[in-house]
mmCIF file of C-alpha atoms in Angstrom:
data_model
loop_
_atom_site.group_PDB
_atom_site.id
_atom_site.type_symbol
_atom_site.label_atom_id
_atom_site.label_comp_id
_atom_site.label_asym_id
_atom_site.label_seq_id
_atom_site.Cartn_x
_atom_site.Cartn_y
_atom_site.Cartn_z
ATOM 1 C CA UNK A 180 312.055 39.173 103.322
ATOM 2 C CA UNK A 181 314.830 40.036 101.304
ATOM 3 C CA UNK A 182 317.119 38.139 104.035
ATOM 4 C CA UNK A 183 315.623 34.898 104.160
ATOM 5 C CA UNK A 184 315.655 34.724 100.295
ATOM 6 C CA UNK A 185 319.549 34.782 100.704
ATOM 7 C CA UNK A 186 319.164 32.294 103.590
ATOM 8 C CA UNK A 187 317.297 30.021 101.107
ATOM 9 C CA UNK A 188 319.742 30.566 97.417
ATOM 10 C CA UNK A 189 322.678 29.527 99.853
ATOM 11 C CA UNK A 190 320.811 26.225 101.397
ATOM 12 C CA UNK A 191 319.222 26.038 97.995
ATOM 13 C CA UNK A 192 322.438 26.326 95.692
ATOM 14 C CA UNK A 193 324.260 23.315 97.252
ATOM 15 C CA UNK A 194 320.886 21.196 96.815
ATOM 16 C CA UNK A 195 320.641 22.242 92.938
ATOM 17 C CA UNK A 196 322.701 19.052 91.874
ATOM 18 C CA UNK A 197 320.418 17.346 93.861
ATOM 19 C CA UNK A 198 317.225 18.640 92.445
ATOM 20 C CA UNK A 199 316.508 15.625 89.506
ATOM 21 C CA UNK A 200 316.945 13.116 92.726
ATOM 22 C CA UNK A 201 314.872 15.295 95.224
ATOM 23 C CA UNK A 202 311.217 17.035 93.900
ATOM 24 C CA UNK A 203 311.289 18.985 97.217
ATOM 25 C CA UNK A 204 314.549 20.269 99.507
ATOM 26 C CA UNK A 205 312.990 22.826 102.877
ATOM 27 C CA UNK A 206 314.739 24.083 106.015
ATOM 28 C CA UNK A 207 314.055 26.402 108.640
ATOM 29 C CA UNK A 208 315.354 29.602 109.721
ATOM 30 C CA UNK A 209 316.339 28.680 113.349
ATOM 31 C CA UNK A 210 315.700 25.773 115.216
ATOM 32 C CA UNK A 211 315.704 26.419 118.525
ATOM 33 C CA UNK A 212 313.060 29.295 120.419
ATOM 34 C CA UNK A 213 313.982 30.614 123.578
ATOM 35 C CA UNK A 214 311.124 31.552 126.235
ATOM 36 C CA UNK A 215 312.740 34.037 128.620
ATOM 37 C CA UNK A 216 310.542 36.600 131.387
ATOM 38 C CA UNK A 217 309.944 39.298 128.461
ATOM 39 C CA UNK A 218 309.266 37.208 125.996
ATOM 40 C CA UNK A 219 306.458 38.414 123.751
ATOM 41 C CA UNK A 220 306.470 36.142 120.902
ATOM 42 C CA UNK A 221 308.685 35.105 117.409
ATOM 43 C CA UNK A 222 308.487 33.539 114.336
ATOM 44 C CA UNK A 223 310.850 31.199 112.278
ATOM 45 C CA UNK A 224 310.502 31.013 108.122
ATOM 46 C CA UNK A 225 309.761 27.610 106.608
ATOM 47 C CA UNK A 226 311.841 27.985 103.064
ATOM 48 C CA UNK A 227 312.700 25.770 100.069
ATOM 49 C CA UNK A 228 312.344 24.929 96.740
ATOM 50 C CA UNK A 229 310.607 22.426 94.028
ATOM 51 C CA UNK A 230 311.886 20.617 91.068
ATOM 52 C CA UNK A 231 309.188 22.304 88.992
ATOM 53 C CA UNK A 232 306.848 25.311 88.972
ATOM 54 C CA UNK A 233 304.774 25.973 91.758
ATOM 55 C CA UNK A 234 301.073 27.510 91.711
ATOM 56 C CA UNK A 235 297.278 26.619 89.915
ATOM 57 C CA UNK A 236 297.687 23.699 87.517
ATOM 58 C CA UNK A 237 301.406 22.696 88.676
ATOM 59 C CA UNK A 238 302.676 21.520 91.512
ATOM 60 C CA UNK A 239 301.552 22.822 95.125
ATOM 61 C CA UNK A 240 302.632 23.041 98.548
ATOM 62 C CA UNK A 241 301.529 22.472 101.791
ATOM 63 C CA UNK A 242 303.300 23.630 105.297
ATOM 64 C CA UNK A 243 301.843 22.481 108.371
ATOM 65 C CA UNK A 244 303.185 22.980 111.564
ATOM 66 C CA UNK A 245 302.929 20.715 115.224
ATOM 67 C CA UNK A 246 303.243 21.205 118.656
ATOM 68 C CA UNK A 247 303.714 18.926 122.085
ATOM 69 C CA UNK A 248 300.278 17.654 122.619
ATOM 70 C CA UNK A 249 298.143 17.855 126.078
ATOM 71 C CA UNK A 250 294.931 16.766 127.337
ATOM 72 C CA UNK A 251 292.164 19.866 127.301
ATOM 73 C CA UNK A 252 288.887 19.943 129.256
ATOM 74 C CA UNK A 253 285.964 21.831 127.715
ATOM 75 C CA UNK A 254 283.287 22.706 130.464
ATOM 76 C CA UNK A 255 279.639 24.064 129.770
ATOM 77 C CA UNK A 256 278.361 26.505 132.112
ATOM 78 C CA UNK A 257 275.200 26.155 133.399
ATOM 79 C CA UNK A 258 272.707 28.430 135.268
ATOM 80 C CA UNK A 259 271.297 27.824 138.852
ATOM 81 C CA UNK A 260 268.130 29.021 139.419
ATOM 82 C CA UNK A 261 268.997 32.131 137.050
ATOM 83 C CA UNK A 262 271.439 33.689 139.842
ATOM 84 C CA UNK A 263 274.927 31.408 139.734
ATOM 85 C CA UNK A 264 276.264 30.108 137.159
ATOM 86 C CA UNK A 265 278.467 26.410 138.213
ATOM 87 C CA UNK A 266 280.045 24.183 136.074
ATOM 88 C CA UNK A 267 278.252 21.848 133.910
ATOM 89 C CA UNK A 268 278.772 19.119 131.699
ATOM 90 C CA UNK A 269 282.458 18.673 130.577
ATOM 91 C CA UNK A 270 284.318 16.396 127.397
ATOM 92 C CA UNK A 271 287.947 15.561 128.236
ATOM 93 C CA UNK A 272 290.090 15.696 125.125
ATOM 94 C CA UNK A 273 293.255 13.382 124.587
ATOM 95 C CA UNK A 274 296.307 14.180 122.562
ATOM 96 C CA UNK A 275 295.323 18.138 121.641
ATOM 97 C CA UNK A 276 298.023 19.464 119.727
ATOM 98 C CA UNK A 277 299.249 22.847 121.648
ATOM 99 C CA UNK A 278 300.388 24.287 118.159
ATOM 100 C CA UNK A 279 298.819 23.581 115.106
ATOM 101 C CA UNK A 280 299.149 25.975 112.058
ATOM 102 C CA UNK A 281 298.551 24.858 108.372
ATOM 103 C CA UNK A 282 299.430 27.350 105.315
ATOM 104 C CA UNK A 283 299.644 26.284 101.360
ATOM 105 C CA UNK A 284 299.794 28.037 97.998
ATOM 106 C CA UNK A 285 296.712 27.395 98.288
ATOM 107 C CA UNK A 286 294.280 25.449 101.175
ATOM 108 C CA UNK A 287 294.540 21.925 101.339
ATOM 109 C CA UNK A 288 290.738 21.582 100.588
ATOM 110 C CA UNK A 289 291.358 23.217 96.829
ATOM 111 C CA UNK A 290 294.182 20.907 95.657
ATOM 112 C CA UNK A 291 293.736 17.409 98.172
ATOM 113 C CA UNK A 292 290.720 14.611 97.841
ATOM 114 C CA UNK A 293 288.666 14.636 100.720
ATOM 115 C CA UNK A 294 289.890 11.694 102.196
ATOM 116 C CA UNK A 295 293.444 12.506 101.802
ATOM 117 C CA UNK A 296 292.857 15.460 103.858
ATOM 118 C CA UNK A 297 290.963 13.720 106.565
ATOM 119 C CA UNK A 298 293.457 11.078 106.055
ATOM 120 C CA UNK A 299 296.647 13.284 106.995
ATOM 121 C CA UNK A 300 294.743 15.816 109.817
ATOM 122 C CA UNK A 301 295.236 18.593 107.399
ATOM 123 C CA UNK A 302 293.014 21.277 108.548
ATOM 124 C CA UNK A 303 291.237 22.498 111.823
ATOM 125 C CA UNK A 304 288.220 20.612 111.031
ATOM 126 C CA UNK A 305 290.443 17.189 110.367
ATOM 127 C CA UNK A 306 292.116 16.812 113.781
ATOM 128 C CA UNK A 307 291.534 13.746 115.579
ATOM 129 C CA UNK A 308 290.318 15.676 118.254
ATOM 130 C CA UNK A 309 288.622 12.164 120.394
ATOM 131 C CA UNK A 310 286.960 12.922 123.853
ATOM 132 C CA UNK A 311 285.174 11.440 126.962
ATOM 133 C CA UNK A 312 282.716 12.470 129.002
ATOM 134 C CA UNK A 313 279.773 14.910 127.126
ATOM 135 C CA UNK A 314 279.882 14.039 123.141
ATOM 136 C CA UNK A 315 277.962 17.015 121.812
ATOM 137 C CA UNK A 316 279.706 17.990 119.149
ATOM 138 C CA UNK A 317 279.525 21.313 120.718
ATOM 139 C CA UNK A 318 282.208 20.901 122.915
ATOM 140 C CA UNK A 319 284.187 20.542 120.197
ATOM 141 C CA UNK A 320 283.173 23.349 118.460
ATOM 142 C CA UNK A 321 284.184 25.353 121.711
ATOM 143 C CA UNK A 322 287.612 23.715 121.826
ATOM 144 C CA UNK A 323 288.201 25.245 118.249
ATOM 145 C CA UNK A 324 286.800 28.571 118.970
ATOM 146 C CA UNK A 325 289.569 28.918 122.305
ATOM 147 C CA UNK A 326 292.547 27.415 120.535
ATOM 148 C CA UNK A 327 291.612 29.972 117.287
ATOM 149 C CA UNK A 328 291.148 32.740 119.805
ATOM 150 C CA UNK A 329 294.992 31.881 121.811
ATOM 151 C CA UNK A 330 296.489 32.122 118.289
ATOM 152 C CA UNK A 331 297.958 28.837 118.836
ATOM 153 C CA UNK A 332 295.628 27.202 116.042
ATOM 154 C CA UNK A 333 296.056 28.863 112.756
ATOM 155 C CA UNK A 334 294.428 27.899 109.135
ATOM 156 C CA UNK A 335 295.568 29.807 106.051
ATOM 157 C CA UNK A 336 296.562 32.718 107.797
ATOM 158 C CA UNK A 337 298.794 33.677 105.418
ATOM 159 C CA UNK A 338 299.731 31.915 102.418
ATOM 160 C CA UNK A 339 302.816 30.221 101.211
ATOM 161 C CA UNK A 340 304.541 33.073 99.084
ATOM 162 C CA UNK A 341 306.317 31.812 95.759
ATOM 163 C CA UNK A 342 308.935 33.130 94.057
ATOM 164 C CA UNK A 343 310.832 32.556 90.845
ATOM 165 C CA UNK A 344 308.200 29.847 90.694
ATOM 166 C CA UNK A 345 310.571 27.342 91.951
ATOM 167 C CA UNK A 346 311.434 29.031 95.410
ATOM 168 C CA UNK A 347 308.712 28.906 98.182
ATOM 169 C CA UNK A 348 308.659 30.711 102.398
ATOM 170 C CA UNK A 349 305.766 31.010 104.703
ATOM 171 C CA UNK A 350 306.798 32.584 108.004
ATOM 172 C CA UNK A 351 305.242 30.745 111.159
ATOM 173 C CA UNK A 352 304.125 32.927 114.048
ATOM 174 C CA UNK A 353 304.498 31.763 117.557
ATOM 175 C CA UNK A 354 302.969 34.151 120.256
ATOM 176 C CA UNK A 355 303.567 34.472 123.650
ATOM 177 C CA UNK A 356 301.625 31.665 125.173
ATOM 178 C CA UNK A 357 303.491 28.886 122.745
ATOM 179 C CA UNK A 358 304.138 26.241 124.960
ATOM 180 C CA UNK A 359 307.649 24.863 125.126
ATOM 181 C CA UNK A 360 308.761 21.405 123.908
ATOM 182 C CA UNK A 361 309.495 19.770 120.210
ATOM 183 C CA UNK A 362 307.723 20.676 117.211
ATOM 184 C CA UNK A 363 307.214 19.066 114.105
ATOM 185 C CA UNK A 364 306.777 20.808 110.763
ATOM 186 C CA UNK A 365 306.079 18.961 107.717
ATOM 187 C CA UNK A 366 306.437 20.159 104.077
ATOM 188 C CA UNK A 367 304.307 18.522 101.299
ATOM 189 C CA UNK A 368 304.559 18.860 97.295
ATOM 190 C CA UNK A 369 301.249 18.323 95.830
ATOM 191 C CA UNK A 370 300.815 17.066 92.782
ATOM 192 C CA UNK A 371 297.834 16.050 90.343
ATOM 193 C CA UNK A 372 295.741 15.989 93.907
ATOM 194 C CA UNK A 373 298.459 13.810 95.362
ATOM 195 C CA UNK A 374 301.378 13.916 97.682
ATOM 196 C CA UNK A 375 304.251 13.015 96.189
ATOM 197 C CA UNK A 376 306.557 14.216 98.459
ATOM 198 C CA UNK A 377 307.341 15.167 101.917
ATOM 199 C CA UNK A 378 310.070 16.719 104.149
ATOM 200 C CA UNK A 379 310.286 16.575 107.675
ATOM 201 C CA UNK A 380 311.978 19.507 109.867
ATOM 202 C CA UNK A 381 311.628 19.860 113.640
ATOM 203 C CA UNK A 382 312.071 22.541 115.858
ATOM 204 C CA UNK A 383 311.884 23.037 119.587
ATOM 205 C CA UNK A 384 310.942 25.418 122.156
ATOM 206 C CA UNK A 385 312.323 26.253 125.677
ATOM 207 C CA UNK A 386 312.256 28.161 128.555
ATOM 208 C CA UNK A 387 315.574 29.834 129.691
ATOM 209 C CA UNK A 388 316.871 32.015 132.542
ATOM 210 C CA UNK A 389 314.242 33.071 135.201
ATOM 211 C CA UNK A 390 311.636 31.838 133.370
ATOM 212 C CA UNK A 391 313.219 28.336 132.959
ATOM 213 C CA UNK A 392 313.684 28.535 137.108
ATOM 214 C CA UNK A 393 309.771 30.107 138.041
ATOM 215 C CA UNK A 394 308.536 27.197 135.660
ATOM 216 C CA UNK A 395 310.721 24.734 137.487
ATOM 217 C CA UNK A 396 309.589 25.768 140.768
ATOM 218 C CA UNK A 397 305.889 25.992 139.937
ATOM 219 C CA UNK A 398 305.900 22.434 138.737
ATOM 220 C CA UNK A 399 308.467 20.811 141.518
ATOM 221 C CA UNK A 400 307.215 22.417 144.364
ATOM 222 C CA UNK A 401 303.390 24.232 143.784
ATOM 223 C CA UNK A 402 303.236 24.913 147.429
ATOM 224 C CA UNK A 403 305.871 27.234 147.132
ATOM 225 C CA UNK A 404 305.327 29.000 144.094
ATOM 226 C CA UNK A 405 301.815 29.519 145.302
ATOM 227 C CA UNK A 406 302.174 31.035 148.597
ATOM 228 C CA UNK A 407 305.410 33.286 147.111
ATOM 229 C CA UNK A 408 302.769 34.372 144.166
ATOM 230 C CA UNK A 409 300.200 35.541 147.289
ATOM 231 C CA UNK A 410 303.276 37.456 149.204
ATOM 232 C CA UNK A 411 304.526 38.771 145.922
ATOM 233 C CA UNK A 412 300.876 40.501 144.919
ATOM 234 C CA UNK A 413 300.378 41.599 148.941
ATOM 235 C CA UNK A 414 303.992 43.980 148.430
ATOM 236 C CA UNK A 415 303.090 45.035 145.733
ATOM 237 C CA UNK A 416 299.506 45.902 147.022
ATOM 238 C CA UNK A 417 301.187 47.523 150.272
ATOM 239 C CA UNK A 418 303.886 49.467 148.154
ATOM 240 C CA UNK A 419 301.122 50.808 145.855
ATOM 241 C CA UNK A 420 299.577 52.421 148.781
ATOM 242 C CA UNK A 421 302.271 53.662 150.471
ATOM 243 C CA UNK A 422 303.367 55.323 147.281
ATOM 244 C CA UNK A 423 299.910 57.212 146.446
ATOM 245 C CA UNK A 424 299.607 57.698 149.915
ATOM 246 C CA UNK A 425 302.632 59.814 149.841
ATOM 247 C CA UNK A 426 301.593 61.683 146.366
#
């Protein structure tokens, strides 16, 4: 990490005159993610420092990360007659974030009030996750347990690393199934179980090359990118065989 702490004395430095007027300066790494055919995943470094110490007893921080949000659709199988199983009763969320990763110096449940944290979504069990349809609180349950599993929801993973007291990174992982579009990161300093200050940073993620162009396709036209998926596997079924044919 020896790289990034450069990255973060040189934005760091020019801020120093500013560090009386601002408790909290924090920048990324990059700011743009590019999604092309091999891509297999990144990260980006969340970096910056505090007016004073950092850690148990002083001042705290909080990183939590955002992504475009869609609407998710949870389905319970159900059984028929103990041979098929068919889909059952469903809950339609709104608004799911399609990123979502929190990390601190420590969680946000040890140094935030309750209701702060409830208040600001900070946490997996604080998102306004609303839905229609079934309301067992199942569902939601289930809609945790798949976004965990993607690696798309992340809480305390990996904590925010200090150093020199004053200087503060967390790297962010995105893996291969991030879905494109802006992201929002916010940086908090915690103090005395409050917020006292906050820094916004944004990020975005896109899809470039052939993968911008088989994504464009499979929206604009699904006909298309259907039937040329179903021609696509059939070669490559007939080429298989003609190849082990001939070995």
């Amino acid at each position: 990490m020896s790289r990034w702490w450069l990255l973060a004395l040189l934005l760091v430095s020019p801020a120093a005159a500013r560090a009386q007027e601002a408790p909290l300066v924090a920048a990324l790494s990059r700011t743009d993610i590019e999604v092309t055919t091999g891509f297999t995943g990144a990260s980006l470094v969340v970096f910056g420092s505090t007016e004073q110490p950092i850690g148990p007893g002083a001042d705290e921080v909080l990183v939590i990360a955002r992504g475009p949000t869609r609407p998710v659709v949870v389905r319970r199988k159900v059984s028929v007659a103990g041979l098929i199983w068919v889909n059952g009763p469903s809950a339609r969320f709104d608004q799911v974030p399609g990123y979502y990763v929190i990390s601190g110096s420590r969680p946000a449940w040890q140094i935030l009030p309750e209701e702060e944290r409830q208040r600001n979504a900070l946490g997996l069990d604080s998102l306004p996750l609303t839905s229609t349809g079934a309301r067992s609180p199942a569902f939601r349950a289930a809609l945790l347990e798949l976004e965990r599993n993607s690696g798309l929801w992340l809480e305390d993973s990996e904590p925010v690393e200090i150093a020199g007291s004053r200087l503060f990174y967390v790297r962010l992982p995105l893996p291969a199934a991030v879905p494109t579009g802006d992201y929002r990161v916010e940086v908090l300093l915690v103090r005395s179980r409050r917020i006292v200050a906050r820094e916004e940073l944004s990020f975005r993620v896109d899809r470039v090359g052939t993968a911008d162009r088989i994504a464009t396709v499979a929206q604009a036209q699904p006909l298309l990118y259907g039937l040329a998926c179903i021609i696509a596997a059939a070669l490559a079924g007939w080429l298989g065989s003609v190849l082990f044919r001939r070995g």
